[in-house]
Amino acid sequence: MTDATAPTPRTAAPAVAPRVKVAMILFAAFALFPLLAFALDDPFLIVIGTRILAYAIAAMALDLILGYGAMVSFGHAAYLGFGTYAVAILSSYGVTDIFAQTLFAVAISAVFAFVTGAISLRTKGVYFIMITLAFGQMAFFFFISLSAYGGDDGYGLSGRSTVLGSNMLENDTTLYYATLVALIALFVLCHRIVASRFGRVLTGIRENPTRMESIGFPPFRYQLTAFVISGCITAVAGVLLANQAQFVSPAFMSWHRSGELIVMVVLGGIGTLSGAIGGAVAALLLEEVLGMMTEHWRLWFGIFLVLMVLFSPRGLTGLFEQIRGRRE
Amino acid sequence: MSRLDILNLSKSFGALQVTDNVTLTVEPGEVHAIIGPNGAGKTTLVAQLSGQLKPDAGTVALDGRDITRLSMPDRVRAGLARSFQITQVLPSFTVLENVALAVQARKGSSFRFFAPVATEAALNDAAMRVLDGSGLTERADVPARALSHGEHRHLELALALATDPRVLLLDEPLAGVGGAEADAFVDRLRAMKGRMTMLLIEHDMDAVFALADRVSVLVNGAIIATGAPEDVRSDPQVRAAYLGEEEEAPAC
Ligand SMILES: Nc1ncnc2c1ncn2[C@@H]1O[C@H](COP(=O)(O)OP(=O)(O)OP(=O)(O)O)[C@@H](O)[C@H]1O
Ligand SMILES: [Mg+2]
């Protein structure tokens, strides 16, 4: 018998702490990044930076189900689309407040994720991937046929969202920092979730669903809940992207985009949250840099990805931890 | 103390009848062993009792309540737990996390999203008490994948026990465990005797005769004999079908 007087303050996942540190370093770098843009006198960098931060939110949301729940959703761009179109549709009706738009985007996404998730989770493995892809494509074609908002051609926004009546987001730097605040807040949320009772159940189902059932957990309801949370967070990224681009189009929800989100998560290292953020940064920066150097940048990006997967299956996180482990 | 009634249970895989009209009552508090040659259908029977497989016909009742249609998690919540012949653990979780999760399943809601679970003393303390009984205290913070085979078998049993079962189905708990380690394991099972109702599938005859109050013999999916261990051992039909075979093939 252990003595009850000495409760064991066990830190269950010692691997978490260093990864939080990685996220904090990334956030600090993001916070300082606008200084670089000013120093180089290149305001376009801020625009790219905002895009990267918004995708980091989406990649992190996908990691929540892909990395922690072993649910490979190939239709997550749909939620980016719901977020962007929520901005376009509500502002066309004069509702420009970003919180109202976000609420609308999250509500639509929750319903869509609940219904499609409930159906998709009846399947496993490659079938799950295919069925989420099919639902993503359905959303894509729905918005293509939405002629009131430009259909295929997309729809330009007359301005950015307002914050409690203020149009402060019209300033690119303010929008950048607003996106950073959203990223940090959602990281804290996701981090709390994975370390909670719910997170432990979700991770347990990833590890061994049979064992989870045999100790009393029905996987479906936990997986579906995670799926809905992930969709809702991705929608927030969509709201921010619409503001960054001031333009919405079905291209935000094409299956290529879903694939890019998966690439970001895998590149960064699945099941780490901070890895997904790093993966989004790496993927989008590479796209920009390689894109400047050659028009065949996709080829080089592909080669890079193959090398990463071959030599560091745990992505940038794995690479980083290996280097750090060697130094210690 | 709880009772398990199995009535006319049948199951086929295609043309192969793996459970053939099995009727059996596991009395409250008894250790009821099921022995039988490889492929007799023992694991398939446990799978149907635990809700992992649907029987083609027949019923399973826990304390008189028909549970045939309940899912595996619902049966666990009703007090019916099982262990697996092939160890099922959460490999990247530590030993303590594995057991704490089994405790969590019966202690409060798991739809809690913000409070850190790792520092929940109620879960960790209950899990440590189970680990103490399993001799795994020292290994609490080791990832389950790093355990030896014998330790895996102890964790497998600990996970079933952590659900606080009233009826426990044990599918070859000693699988792959030998020598002194097996003796210790039998002692551990003996210590559990009387605290819950147990259905014990086991190949190790020494263990069966040391633990069982009654023994049933399963051959080709059908029960051919049930009785006190000594009676079953001397039953000529059983000797022909099973025990004789065991002497010829001591490997299993
Ligand atoms: N899912 C399945 N599909 C088809 N046949 C199966 C399936 N599961 C088991 N079987 C067959 O059913 C028979 C009974 O298998 P089972 O695993 O229940 O035997 P067992 O008595 O537990 O054997 P052992 O002592 O080796 O553990 C075997 O012939 C097995 O090959
Ligand atoms: Mg078996």
Coordinates of C-alpha atoms and ligand atoms in Angstrom, one line a residue:
Chain A
M1 CA 0.0 0.0 0.0
T2 CA 1.2 3.5 -0.8
D3 CA 0.8 5.9 2.1
A4 CA -2.1 8.1 1.3
T5 CA -0.4 11.0 3.1
A6 CA 2.1 11.4 0.2
P7 CA -0.1 12.0 -2.9
T8 CA 2.0 11.4 -6.0
P9 CA 2.2 14.6 -7.9
R10 CA 3.1 12.9 -11.1
T11 CA 3.6 14.8 -14.3
A12 CA 2.0 12.3 -16.6
A13 CA 3.5 13.5 -19.9
P14 CA 7.0 14.8 -19.3
A15 CA 7.3 15.2 -23.1
V16 CA 4.8 18.1 -23.1
A17 CA 6.9 20.8 -21.4
P18 CA 9.7 21.1 -24.0
R19 CA 7.1 21.3 -26.7
V20 CA 5.3 24.1 -25.0
K21 CA 8.7 25.8 -24.9
V22 CA 9.0 25.4 -28.6
A23 CA 5.6 27.0 -29.1
M24 CA 6.6 29.9 -26.8
I25 CA 9.8 30.5 -28.8
L26 CA 7.7 30.5 -32.0
F27 CA 5.2 32.9 -30.5
A28 CA 8.0 35.3 -29.5
A29 CA 9.4 35.1 -33.0
F30 CA 6.0 35.9 -34.4
A31 CA 5.6 38.9 -32.1
L32 CA 9.0 40.3 -33.2
F33 CA 8.5 39.5 -36.9
P34 CA 6.8 42.9 -37.8
L35 CA 10.0 44.6 -36.7
L36 CA 11.8 42.7 -39.4
A37 CA 9.2 43.8 -41.9
F38 CA 9.7 47.4 -40.9
A39 CA 13.5 47.1 -41.0
L40 CA 13.4 45.7 -44.5
D41 CA 10.7 48.2 -45.4
D42 CA 8.6 45.4 -46.9
P43 CA 5.0 45.7 -45.7
F44 CA 4.1 42.7 -47.8
L45 CA 5.9 40.5 -45.3
I46 CA 3.2 41.4 -42.8
V47 CA 0.5 40.1 -45.2
I48 CA 2.4 36.8 -45.7
G49 CA 2.9 36.6 -41.9
T50 CA -0.8 36.9 -41.3
R51 CA -1.5 34.2 -43.8
I52 CA 1.0 31.9 -42.1
L53 CA -0.5 32.5 -38.6
A54 CA -4.0 31.8 -39.9
Y55 CA -2.8 28.5 -41.5
A56 CA -1.0 27.7 -38.3
I57 CA -4.3 27.8 -36.5
A58 CA -5.9 25.5 -39.0
A59 CA -3.0 23.0 -39.0
M60 CA -3.0 22.9 -35.2
A61 CA -6.8 22.2 -35.2
L62 CA -6.2 19.4 -37.7
D63 CA -3.4 18.0 -35.5
L64 CA -5.9 17.8 -32.6
I65 CA -7.8 15.1 -34.5
L66 CA -5.1 13.7 -36.8
G67 CA -2.2 13.6 -34.3
Y68 CA -4.1 12.9 -31.1
G69 CA -7.2 11.1 -32.4
A70 CA -5.7 9.3 -35.5
M71 CA -8.5 10.7 -37.6
V72 CA -7.0 11.8 -41.0
S73 CA -9.6 14.3 -42.2
F74 CA -9.0 15.0 -45.9
G75 CA -11.8 17.6 -46.0
H76 CA -10.7 20.1 -43.4
A77 CA -10.5 23.0 -46.0
A78 CA -14.3 23.0 -45.9
Y79 CA -14.1 24.7 -42.5
L80 CA -11.7 27.3 -43.8
G81 CA -14.3 27.9 -46.4
F82 CA -17.1 28.2 -43.8
G83 CA -15.0 30.8 -42.0
T84 CA -14.3 32.8 -45.1
Y85 CA -17.8 32.7 -46.4
A86 CA -19.3 33.6 -43.0
V87 CA -17.4 36.8 -43.3
A88 CA -18.5 37.5 -46.9
I89 CA -22.1 36.5 -46.3
L90 CA -22.6 38.4 -43.0
S91 CA -20.9 41.5 -44.2
S92 CA -23.0 41.6 -47.3
Y93 CA -25.9 41.9 -44.9
G94 CA -24.2 44.6 -43.0
V95 CA -23.0 42.4 -40.1
T96 CA -19.3 43.3 -40.0
D97 CA -18.5 42.5 -36.4
I98 CA -15.8 39.9 -36.3
F99 CA -17.2 38.2 -33.2
A100 CA -20.6 37.8 -34.8
Q101 CA -19.0 36.5 -37.9
T102 CA -16.8 34.0 -36.0
L103 CA -19.8 32.8 -34.0
F104 CA -21.7 32.2 -37.3
A105 CA -18.7 30.4 -38.8
V106 CA -18.3 28.2 -35.7
A107 CA -22.0 27.4 -35.6
I108 CA -22.1 26.3 -39.2
S109 CA -18.9 24.3 -38.8
A110 CA -20.2 22.6 -35.7
V111 CA -23.3 21.4 -37.5
F112 CA -21.4 20.3 -40.6
A113 CA -18.7 18.6 -38.5
F114 CA -21.3 16.9 -36.3
V115 CA -23.3 15.5 -39.3
T116 CA -20.4 14.5 -41.5
G117 CA -18.3 13.3 -38.6
A118 CA -21.1 11.1 -37.3
I119 CA -21.2 9.5 -40.8
S120 CA -17.5 9.4 -41.5
L121 CA -16.7 7.8 -38.1
R122 CA -18.7 4.7 -39.1
T123 CA -15.7 4.0 -41.3
K124 CA -12.0 3.6 -40.6
G125 CA -8.6 4.1 -42.2
V126 CA -8.6 4.8 -45.9
Y127 CA -12.4 4.9 -46.0
F128 CA -12.5 7.6 -43.4
I129 CA -10.0 9.7 -45.5
M130 CA -12.1 9.2 -48.6
I131 CA -15.4 10.0 -47.0
T132 CA -14.1 13.2 -45.4
L133 CA -12.7 14.1 -48.8
A134 CA -16.1 13.5 -50.4
F135 CA -17.9 15.7 -47.8
G136 CA -15.2 18.4 -48.3
Q137 CA -15.9 18.3 -52.0
M138 CA -19.6 18.6 -51.5
A139 CA -19.0 21.8 -49.5
F140 CA -16.6 23.0 -52.3
F141 CA -19.2 22.5 -55.0
F142 CA -21.9 24.1 -52.9
F143 CA -20.0 27.3 -52.8
I144 CA -19.0 27.1 -56.5
S145 CA -22.8 27.1 -57.3
L146 CA -23.4 30.0 -54.9
S147 CA -23.7 32.6 -57.7
A148 CA -24.8 35.4 -55.3
Y149 CA -21.3 35.3 -54.0
G150 CA -19.5 35.0 -57.3
G151 CA -19.6 31.2 -57.6
D152 CA -16.3 30.0 -59.0
D153 CA -14.9 33.5 -59.3
G154 CA -15.1 34.4 -55.7
Y155 CA -16.3 37.5 -54.0
G156 CA -14.3 40.6 -53.0
L157 CA -15.0 42.1 -49.6
S158 CA -15.6 45.8 -49.4
G159 CA -13.6 46.0 -46.2
R160 CA -12.3 44.1 -43.2
S161 CA -14.4 43.0 -40.2
T162 CA -14.9 45.4 -37.4
V163 CA -14.1 44.9 -33.7
L164 CA -16.9 46.2 -31.5
G165 CA -17.5 49.0 -34.0
S166 CA -13.9 49.9 -34.6
N167 CA -12.3 49.3 -38.0
M168 CA -8.8 48.8 -36.5
L169 CA -8.3 45.6 -38.5
E170 CA -7.9 47.7 -41.7
N171 CA -4.3 48.2 -40.5
D172 CA -2.3 45.2 -41.7
T173 CA -0.1 45.2 -38.6
T174 CA -3.1 45.2 -36.3
L175 CA -4.7 42.3 -38.2
Y176 CA -1.4 40.5 -37.9
Y177 CA -1.3 40.9 -34.1
A178 CA -5.0 40.0 -33.8
T179 CA -4.3 36.8 -35.7
L180 CA -1.3 36.1 -33.4
V181 CA -3.5 36.6 -30.3
A182 CA -6.1 34.2 -31.7
L183 CA -3.3 31.6 -32.4
I184 CA -1.9 31.8 -28.9
A185 CA -5.4 31.6 -27.3
L186 CA -6.3 28.6 -29.4
F187 CA -3.0 27.0 -28.7
V188 CA -3.7 27.3 -25.0
L189 CA -7.1 25.9 -25.6
C190 CA -5.9 22.9 -27.6
H191 CA -3.0 22.3 -25.1
R192 CA -5.5 22.2 -22.2
I193 CA -7.7 19.9 -24.1
V194 CA -5.0 17.3 -24.9
A195 CA -3.9 17.3 -21.3
S196 CA -7.4 16.9 -19.9
R197 CA -9.5 13.9 -19.1
F198 CA -11.1 14.2 -22.5
G199 CA -7.7 14.5 -24.2
R200 CA -6.4 11.3 -22.4
V201 CA -9.5 9.4 -23.6
L202 CA -9.0 10.7 -27.2
T203 CA -5.3 9.7 -27.2
G204 CA -6.2 6.3 -25.6
I205 CA -8.5 5.6 -28.5
R206 CA -5.7 6.4 -30.9
E207 CA -3.4 4.0 -29.1
N208 CA -5.8 1.0 -28.8
P209 CA -9.6 1.3 -29.3
T210 CA -10.2 -2.3 -28.2
R211 CA -8.6 -1.6 -24.9
M212 CA -10.6 1.6 -24.5
E213 CA -13.8 -0.2 -25.0
S214 CA -12.9 -2.9 -22.6
I215 CA -12.3 -0.4 -19.8
G216 CA -15.6 1.3 -20.5
F217 CA -15.1 4.0 -23.1
P218 CA -17.3 4.0 -26.2
P219 CA -14.9 5.7 -28.8
F220 CA -17.5 7.2 -31.1
R221 CA -18.7 10.0 -28.9
Y222 CA -15.2 11.2 -27.9
Q223 CA -14.0 11.1 -31.5
L224 CA -17.0 13.0 -32.8
T225 CA -16.6 15.6 -30.1
A226 CA -13.0 16.1 -31.1
F227 CA -13.9 16.2 -34.7
V228 CA -16.4 19.0 -34.0
I229 CA -14.0 21.0 -31.9
S230 CA -11.4 20.7 -34.6
G231 CA -13.8 21.9 -37.3
C232 CA -14.8 24.9 -35.2
I233 CA -11.2 26.0 -34.6
T234 CA -10.4 25.7 -38.3
A235 CA -13.4 28.0 -39.1
V236 CA -11.7 30.7 -36.9
A237 CA -8.7 30.4 -39.2
G238 CA -11.0 30.9 -42.2
V239 CA -12.5 34.1 -40.7
L240 CA -9.0 35.5 -40.3
L241 CA -7.9 34.4 -43.8
A242 CA -10.9 36.2 -45.4
N243 CA -9.8 39.4 -43.6
Q244 CA -6.2 39.0 -44.7
A245 CA -7.2 38.4 -48.4
Q246 CA -10.3 40.6 -48.4
F247 CA -11.5 38.1 -50.9
V248 CA -13.3 34.8 -50.6
S249 CA -13.5 32.0 -53.1
P250 CA -14.2 28.3 -53.2
A251 CA -10.4 27.9 -53.8
F252 CA -10.0 28.1 -50.0
M253 CA -11.9 24.8 -49.6
S254 CA -10.5 22.8 -52.5
W255 CA -9.1 19.4 -51.7
H256 CA -5.6 20.7 -52.5
R257 CA -6.0 23.0 -49.5
S258 CA -7.0 20.0 -47.3
G259 CA -4.0 18.2 -48.5
E260 CA -1.7 21.2 -47.7
L261 CA -3.1 21.2 -44.2
I262 CA -2.2 17.5 -43.8
V263 CA 1.3 18.3 -45.2
M264 CA 1.8 21.0 -42.6
V265 CA 0.9 18.7 -39.8
V266 CA 3.1 15.9 -41.0
L267 CA 6.0 18.2 -41.8
G268 CA 5.9 19.6 -38.3
G269 CA 5.4 16.3 -36.6
I270 CA 2.0 14.9 -35.7
G271 CA 0.5 14.9 -32.2
T272 CA 2.5 17.8 -30.8
L273 CA 0.5 21.0 -31.6
S274 CA 3.6 23.1 -31.7
G275 CA 4.8 20.9 -34.6
A276 CA 1.7 21.8 -36.6
I277 CA 2.5 25.5 -36.0
G278 CA 6.1 25.1 -37.1
G279 CA 4.9 22.9 -40.0
A280 CA 2.6 25.7 -41.3
V281 CA 5.5 28.2 -41.0
A282 CA 7.9 25.9 -42.8
A283 CA 5.5 24.9 -45.6
L284 CA 4.3 28.4 -46.4
L285 CA 7.8 30.0 -46.2
L286 CA 9.2 27.3 -48.4
E287 CA 6.4 27.9 -50.8
E288 CA 7.2 31.7 -50.9
V289 CA 11.0 31.2 -51.1
L290 CA 11.0 28.4 -53.6
G291 CA 8.3 30.2 -55.6
M292 CA 10.6 33.2 -55.9
M293 CA 13.5 31.1 -57.2
T294 CA 11.7 28.8 -59.6
E295 CA 8.4 28.2 -61.1
H296 CA 8.9 24.5 -60.5
W297 CA 8.8 25.0 -56.8
R298 CA 6.3 22.3 -56.2
L299 CA 8.8 19.7 -57.5
W300 CA 11.4 20.9 -55.0
F301 CA 8.9 21.1 -52.3
G302 CA 7.9 17.5 -53.0
I303 CA 11.5 16.4 -52.9
F304 CA 12.0 18.2 -49.6
L305 CA 8.9 16.4 -48.2
V306 CA 10.0 13.0 -49.3
L307 CA 13.4 13.6 -47.6
M308 CA 11.8 14.8 -44.4
V309 CA 9.4 11.8 -44.2
L310 CA 12.3 9.4 -45.0
F311 CA 14.8 10.8 -42.6
S312 CA 12.6 12.3 -39.9
P313 CA 9.3 10.5 -39.7
R314 CA 8.3 12.6 -36.7
G315 CA 8.8 15.8 -38.8
L316 CA 10.5 19.0 -37.7
T317 CA 9.7 18.1 -34.1
G318 CA 11.5 14.8 -34.4
L319 CA 14.5 16.6 -36.0
F320 CA 14.5 19.3 -33.4
E321 CA 14.4 16.8 -30.5
Q322 CA 17.1 14.7 -32.0
I323 CA 19.5 17.7 -32.3
R324 CA 18.7 18.8 -28.8
G325 CA 19.1 15.3 -27.5
R326 CA 22.5 15.1 -29.1
R327 CA 23.6 18.3 -27.5
E328 CA 22.6 17.2 -24.0
Chain B
M1 CA -21.6 -11.2 -5.4
S2 CA -22.7 -11.5 -9.0
R3 CA -23.8 -14.3 -11.2
L4 CA -23.3 -14.8 -14.9
D5 CA -25.8 -16.9 -16.8
I6 CA -25.0 -18.1 -20.3
L7 CA -28.0 -19.7 -22.1
N8 CA -27.9 -21.6 -25.4
L9 CA -25.1 -19.4 -26.8
S10 CA -24.2 -20.2 -30.4
K11 CA -21.8 -18.7 -32.9
S12 CA -20.5 -19.7 -36.3
F13 CA -17.8 -18.3 -38.6
G14 CA -19.1 -19.5 -41.9
A15 CA -19.3 -23.2 -41.8
L16 CA -17.2 -23.4 -38.6
Q17 CA -19.3 -23.6 -35.4
V18 CA -17.2 -22.0 -32.7
T19 CA -19.8 -21.8 -30.0
D20 CA -22.2 -24.7 -29.9
N21 CA -25.2 -24.2 -27.8
V22 CA -23.3 -23.3 -24.6
T23 CA -25.3 -23.1 -21.4
L24 CA -23.4 -22.4 -18.2
T25 CA -23.9 -20.6 -15.0
V26 CA -21.0 -19.0 -13.2
E27 CA -22.1 -18.9 -9.6
P28 CA -21.6 -15.8 -7.4
G29 CA -18.0 -15.8 -6.0
E30 CA -16.8 -18.9 -7.7
V31 CA -13.8 -19.3 -9.9
H32 CA -15.0 -21.2 -12.9
A33 CA -12.3 -22.5 -15.2
I34 CA -12.8 -23.3 -18.8
I35 CA -10.3 -25.6 -20.4
G36 CA -10.1 -27.0 -23.9
P37 CA -7.6 -27.6 -26.7
N38 CA -6.3 -24.9 -29.0
G39 CA -9.0 -23.6 -31.3
A40 CA -11.8 -25.0 -29.1
G41 CA -13.5 -21.6 -29.1
K42 CA -12.6 -20.3 -25.7
T43 CA -11.5 -16.8 -26.8
T44 CA -14.6 -16.5 -29.0
L45 CA -16.8 -17.4 -26.0
V46 CA -15.2 -14.6 -23.9
A47 CA -15.6 -12.2 -26.8
Q48 CA -19.3 -12.9 -26.9
L49 CA -19.6 -12.6 -23.1
S50 CA -17.7 -9.3 -23.1
G51 CA -19.7 -7.8 -26.0
Q52 CA -16.9 -7.8 -28.5
L53 CA -18.6 -10.3 -30.7
K54 CA -22.3 -10.7 -31.3
P55 CA -23.6 -14.3 -30.8
D56 CA -25.8 -15.8 -33.5
A57 CA -28.2 -17.0 -30.8
G58 CA -28.6 -17.3 -27.1
T59 CA -28.4 -14.9 -24.2
V60 CA -26.0 -13.6 -21.6
A61 CA -27.4 -12.4 -18.2
L62 CA -25.6 -10.6 -15.4
D63 CA -27.4 -11.0 -12.1
G64 CA -30.6 -11.9 -14.0
R65 CA -30.4 -8.9 -16.3
D66 CA -30.2 -9.7 -20.0
I67 CA -27.0 -8.0 -21.3
T68 CA -26.8 -9.7 -24.7
R69 CA -27.4 -6.5 -26.5
L70 CA -25.2 -4.2 -24.5
S71 CA -22.0 -2.9 -26.0
M72 CA -18.6 -3.7 -24.5
P73 CA -18.3 -0.4 -22.6
D74 CA -21.8 -0.7 -21.3
R75 CA -21.1 -4.2 -19.9
V76 CA -18.0 -2.9 -18.2
R77 CA -20.1 -0.2 -16.6
A78 CA -22.5 -2.9 -15.5
G79 CA -19.6 -4.7 -13.8
L80 CA -18.4 -7.2 -16.3
A81 CA -14.7 -6.8 -17.3
R82 CA -12.3 -9.0 -19.2
S83 CA -8.6 -9.4 -19.8
F84 CA -7.2 -10.4 -23.2
Q85 CA -5.1 -13.4 -24.2
I86 CA -3.0 -11.1 -26.4
T87 CA -2.1 -8.2 -24.2
Q88 CA -4.0 -5.0 -25.0
V89 CA -2.4 -1.9 -23.5
L90 CA -1.9 1.7 -24.5
P91 CA 1.8 1.4 -25.5
S92 CA 2.8 5.1 -25.3
F93 CA 1.0 5.7 -22.0
T94 CA 2.9 5.1 -18.8
V95 CA 1.8 2.1 -16.7
L96 CA 0.2 4.6 -14.2
E97 CA -1.6 6.4 -17.1
N98 CA -2.9 3.2 -18.4
V99 CA -4.5 2.2 -15.1
A100 CA -5.6 5.8 -14.2
L101 CA -7.6 5.8 -17.5
A102 CA -9.4 2.6 -16.5
V103 CA -10.2 4.3 -13.1
Q104 CA -11.3 7.4 -14.9
A105 CA -13.9 5.4 -16.9
R106 CA -15.9 4.8 -13.7
K107 CA -15.1 8.0 -11.8
G108 CA -17.0 11.0 -13.1
S109 CA -17.4 12.4 -16.6
S110 CA -14.7 12.3 -19.2
F111 CA -16.1 15.3 -21.0
R112 CA -13.9 17.6 -19.0
F113 CA -11.7 19.6 -21.3
F114 CA -9.7 22.1 -19.2
A115 CA -8.4 20.6 -15.9
P116 CA -5.1 18.7 -16.3
V117 CA -5.8 15.0 -15.7
A118 CA -2.2 14.1 -14.8
T119 CA -2.5 15.7 -11.4
E120 CA -5.9 14.3 -10.5
A121 CA -5.0 12.7 -7.2
A122 CA -8.2 10.7 -7.0
L123 CA -7.3 8.9 -10.2
N124 CA -3.6 8.4 -9.5
D125 CA -4.1 7.2 -6.0
A126 CA -6.7 4.6 -7.0
A127 CA -4.5 3.5 -9.9
M128 CA -1.5 3.2 -7.5
R129 CA -3.5 1.0 -5.2
V130 CA -4.2 -1.4 -8.1
L131 CA -0.6 -1.3 -9.2
D132 CA 0.6 -2.1 -5.7
G133 CA -1.4 -5.4 -5.9
S134 CA 0.2 -6.1 -9.2
G135 CA 3.8 -5.6 -8.2
L136 CA 4.1 -2.8 -10.8
T137 CA 4.5 0.1 -8.3
E138 CA 8.2 0.6 -9.3
R139 CA 7.3 0.6 -12.9
A140 CA 4.5 3.2 -12.7
D141 CA 6.2 5.8 -14.7
V142 CA 7.6 3.5 -17.5
P143 CA 5.8 3.6 -20.9
A144 CA 3.8 0.4 -21.3
R145 CA 5.7 -0.5 -24.4
A146 CA 8.9 -0.8 -22.4
L147 CA 7.6 -3.6 -20.1
S148 CA 8.7 -7.2 -20.2
H149 CA 6.2 -9.8 -21.2
G150 CA 5.5 -10.8 -17.7
E151 CA 4.9 -7.2 -16.7
H152 CA 2.6 -6.8 -19.6
R153 CA 0.5 -9.7 -18.3
H154 CA 0.4 -8.0 -14.9
L155 CA -0.7 -4.7 -16.5
E156 CA -3.3 -6.5 -18.5
L157 CA -4.8 -7.9 -15.4
A158 CA -4.5 -4.6 -13.5
L159 CA -6.4 -2.8 -16.3
A160 CA -9.3 -5.2 -15.9
L161 CA -9.2 -4.9 -12.1
A162 CA -9.1 -1.2 -12.2
T163 CA -12.6 -1.1 -13.7
D164 CA -13.8 -2.6 -10.4
P165 CA -15.6 -5.6 -11.8
R166 CA -18.1 -7.8 -10.1
V167 CA -17.6 -10.5 -12.7
L168 CA -14.1 -10.9 -14.3
L169 CA -13.4 -12.9 -17.5
L170 CA -9.8 -13.9 -17.7
D171 CA -8.6 -15.2 -21.1
E172 CA -5.4 -17.1 -20.4
P173 CA -3.9 -14.6 -17.9
L174 CA -0.8 -16.8 -17.7
A175 CA -0.2 -16.9 -21.5
G176 CA 3.6 -17.0 -22.0
V177 CA 4.4 -16.7 -18.3
G178 CA 6.5 -19.5 -16.9
G179 CA 8.4 -20.8 -13.9
A180 CA 8.5 -18.8 -10.7
E181 CA 6.8 -15.9 -12.4
A182 CA 3.8 -18.1 -13.1
D183 CA 3.6 -19.2 -9.4
A184 CA 3.6 -15.5 -8.3
F185 CA 0.8 -14.9 -10.8
V186 CA -1.2 -17.8 -9.5
D187 CA -0.8 -16.4 -6.0
R188 CA -2.0 -13.0 -7.2
L189 CA -5.1 -14.6 -8.7
R190 CA -5.7 -16.6 -5.6
A191 CA -5.7 -13.4 -3.5
M192 CA -8.5 -12.2 -5.7
K193 CA -10.6 -15.3 -5.0
G194 CA -13.9 -14.6 -3.2
R195 CA -13.8 -10.9 -4.0
M196 CA -15.4 -11.3 -7.4
T197 CA -16.9 -13.9 -9.6
M198 CA -14.4 -15.2 -12.1
L199 CA -14.4 -17.1 -15.4
L200 CA -10.9 -18.3 -16.0
I201 CA -9.7 -19.6 -19.3
E202 CA -6.3 -21.3 -18.8
H203 CA -4.0 -23.8 -20.4
D204 CA -1.8 -24.1 -17.4
M205 CA -3.3 -27.1 -15.6
D206 CA -1.5 -26.5 -12.4
A207 CA -3.0 -23.0 -12.3
V208 CA -6.5 -24.4 -13.1
F209 CA -6.4 -27.0 -10.3
A210 CA -4.9 -24.5 -7.9
L211 CA -7.6 -21.9 -8.5
A212 CA -10.8 -23.3 -9.9
D213 CA -13.9 -24.3 -7.8
R214 CA -15.4 -25.9 -10.9
V215 CA -14.1 -26.7 -14.3
S216 CA -15.9 -26.9 -17.7
V217 CA -14.4 -28.5 -20.7
L218 CA -14.9 -26.9 -24.1
V219 CA -14.3 -29.0 -27.2
N220 CA -15.2 -27.8 -30.7
G221 CA -17.3 -25.1 -29.2
A222 CA -19.4 -27.4 -27.0
I223 CA -19.2 -28.0 -23.3
I224 CA -18.6 -31.7 -22.8
A225 CA -18.3 -31.8 -19.0
T226 CA -18.7 -29.5 -16.0
G227 CA -17.8 -30.4 -12.4
A228 CA -15.3 -30.3 -9.6
P229 CA -11.7 -30.3 -10.8
E230 CA -11.0 -33.8 -9.6
D231 CA -14.1 -35.2 -11.2
V232 CA -13.4 -33.5 -14.5
R233 CA -9.8 -34.7 -14.4
S234 CA -10.9 -38.3 -14.1
D235 CA -13.8 -38.1 -16.6
P236 CA -12.8 -40.6 -19.4
Q237 CA -14.5 -38.4 -22.1
V238 CA -12.4 -35.5 -21.0
R239 CA -9.2 -37.5 -20.9
A240 CA -9.8 -38.7 -24.4
A241 CA -10.7 -35.3 -25.8
Y242 CA -8.3 -33.1 -24.0
L243 CA -6.1 -34.1 -21.1
G244 CA -4.6 -37.0 -23.1
E245 CA -3.8 -34.7 -25.9
E246 CA -2.2 -32.3 -23.4
E247 CA 0.2 -35.0 -22.3
E248 CA 1.2 -35.7 -25.8
A249 CA 1.7 -32.0 -26.5
P250 CA 3.1 -30.5 -23.4
A251 CA 4.2 -27.4 -25.3
C252 CA 1.0 -25.5 -24.9
Ligands
LIG1 N1 -12.8 -13.8 -36.7 C1 -12.8 -15.1 -37.0 N2 -13.1 -15.5 -38.2 C2 -13.0 -16.8 -38.6 N3 -12.6 -17.8 -37.7 C3 -12.2 -17.5 -36.5 C4 -12.3 -16.1 -36.1 N4 -11.8 -16.0 -34.8 C5 -11.5 -17.3 -34.4 N5 -11.8 -18.2 -35.4 C6 -11.6 -19.6 -35.4 O1 -12.5 -20.1 -34.4 C7 -11.9 -21.2 -33.7 C8 -11.9 -20.8 -32.2 O2 -11.0 -19.8 -32.0 P1 -10.7 -19.3 -30.5 O3 -9.6 -18.2 -30.6 O4 -11.9 -19.0 -29.8 O5 -10.0 -20.6 -29.9 P2 -9.3 -20.7 -28.4 O6 -10.1 -21.9 -27.8 O7 -9.3 -19.5 -27.7 O8 -7.9 -21.2 -28.8 P3 -6.5 -20.9 -28.1 O9 -6.4 -22.0 -27.0 O10 -5.5 -21.1 -29.1 O11 -6.5 -19.5 -27.6 C9 -10.5 -21.3 -34.3 O12 -10.6 -22.4 -35.2 C10 -10.2 -20.0 -35.0 O13 -9.4 -20.2 -36.1
MG2 MG -7.9 -18.2 -27.0

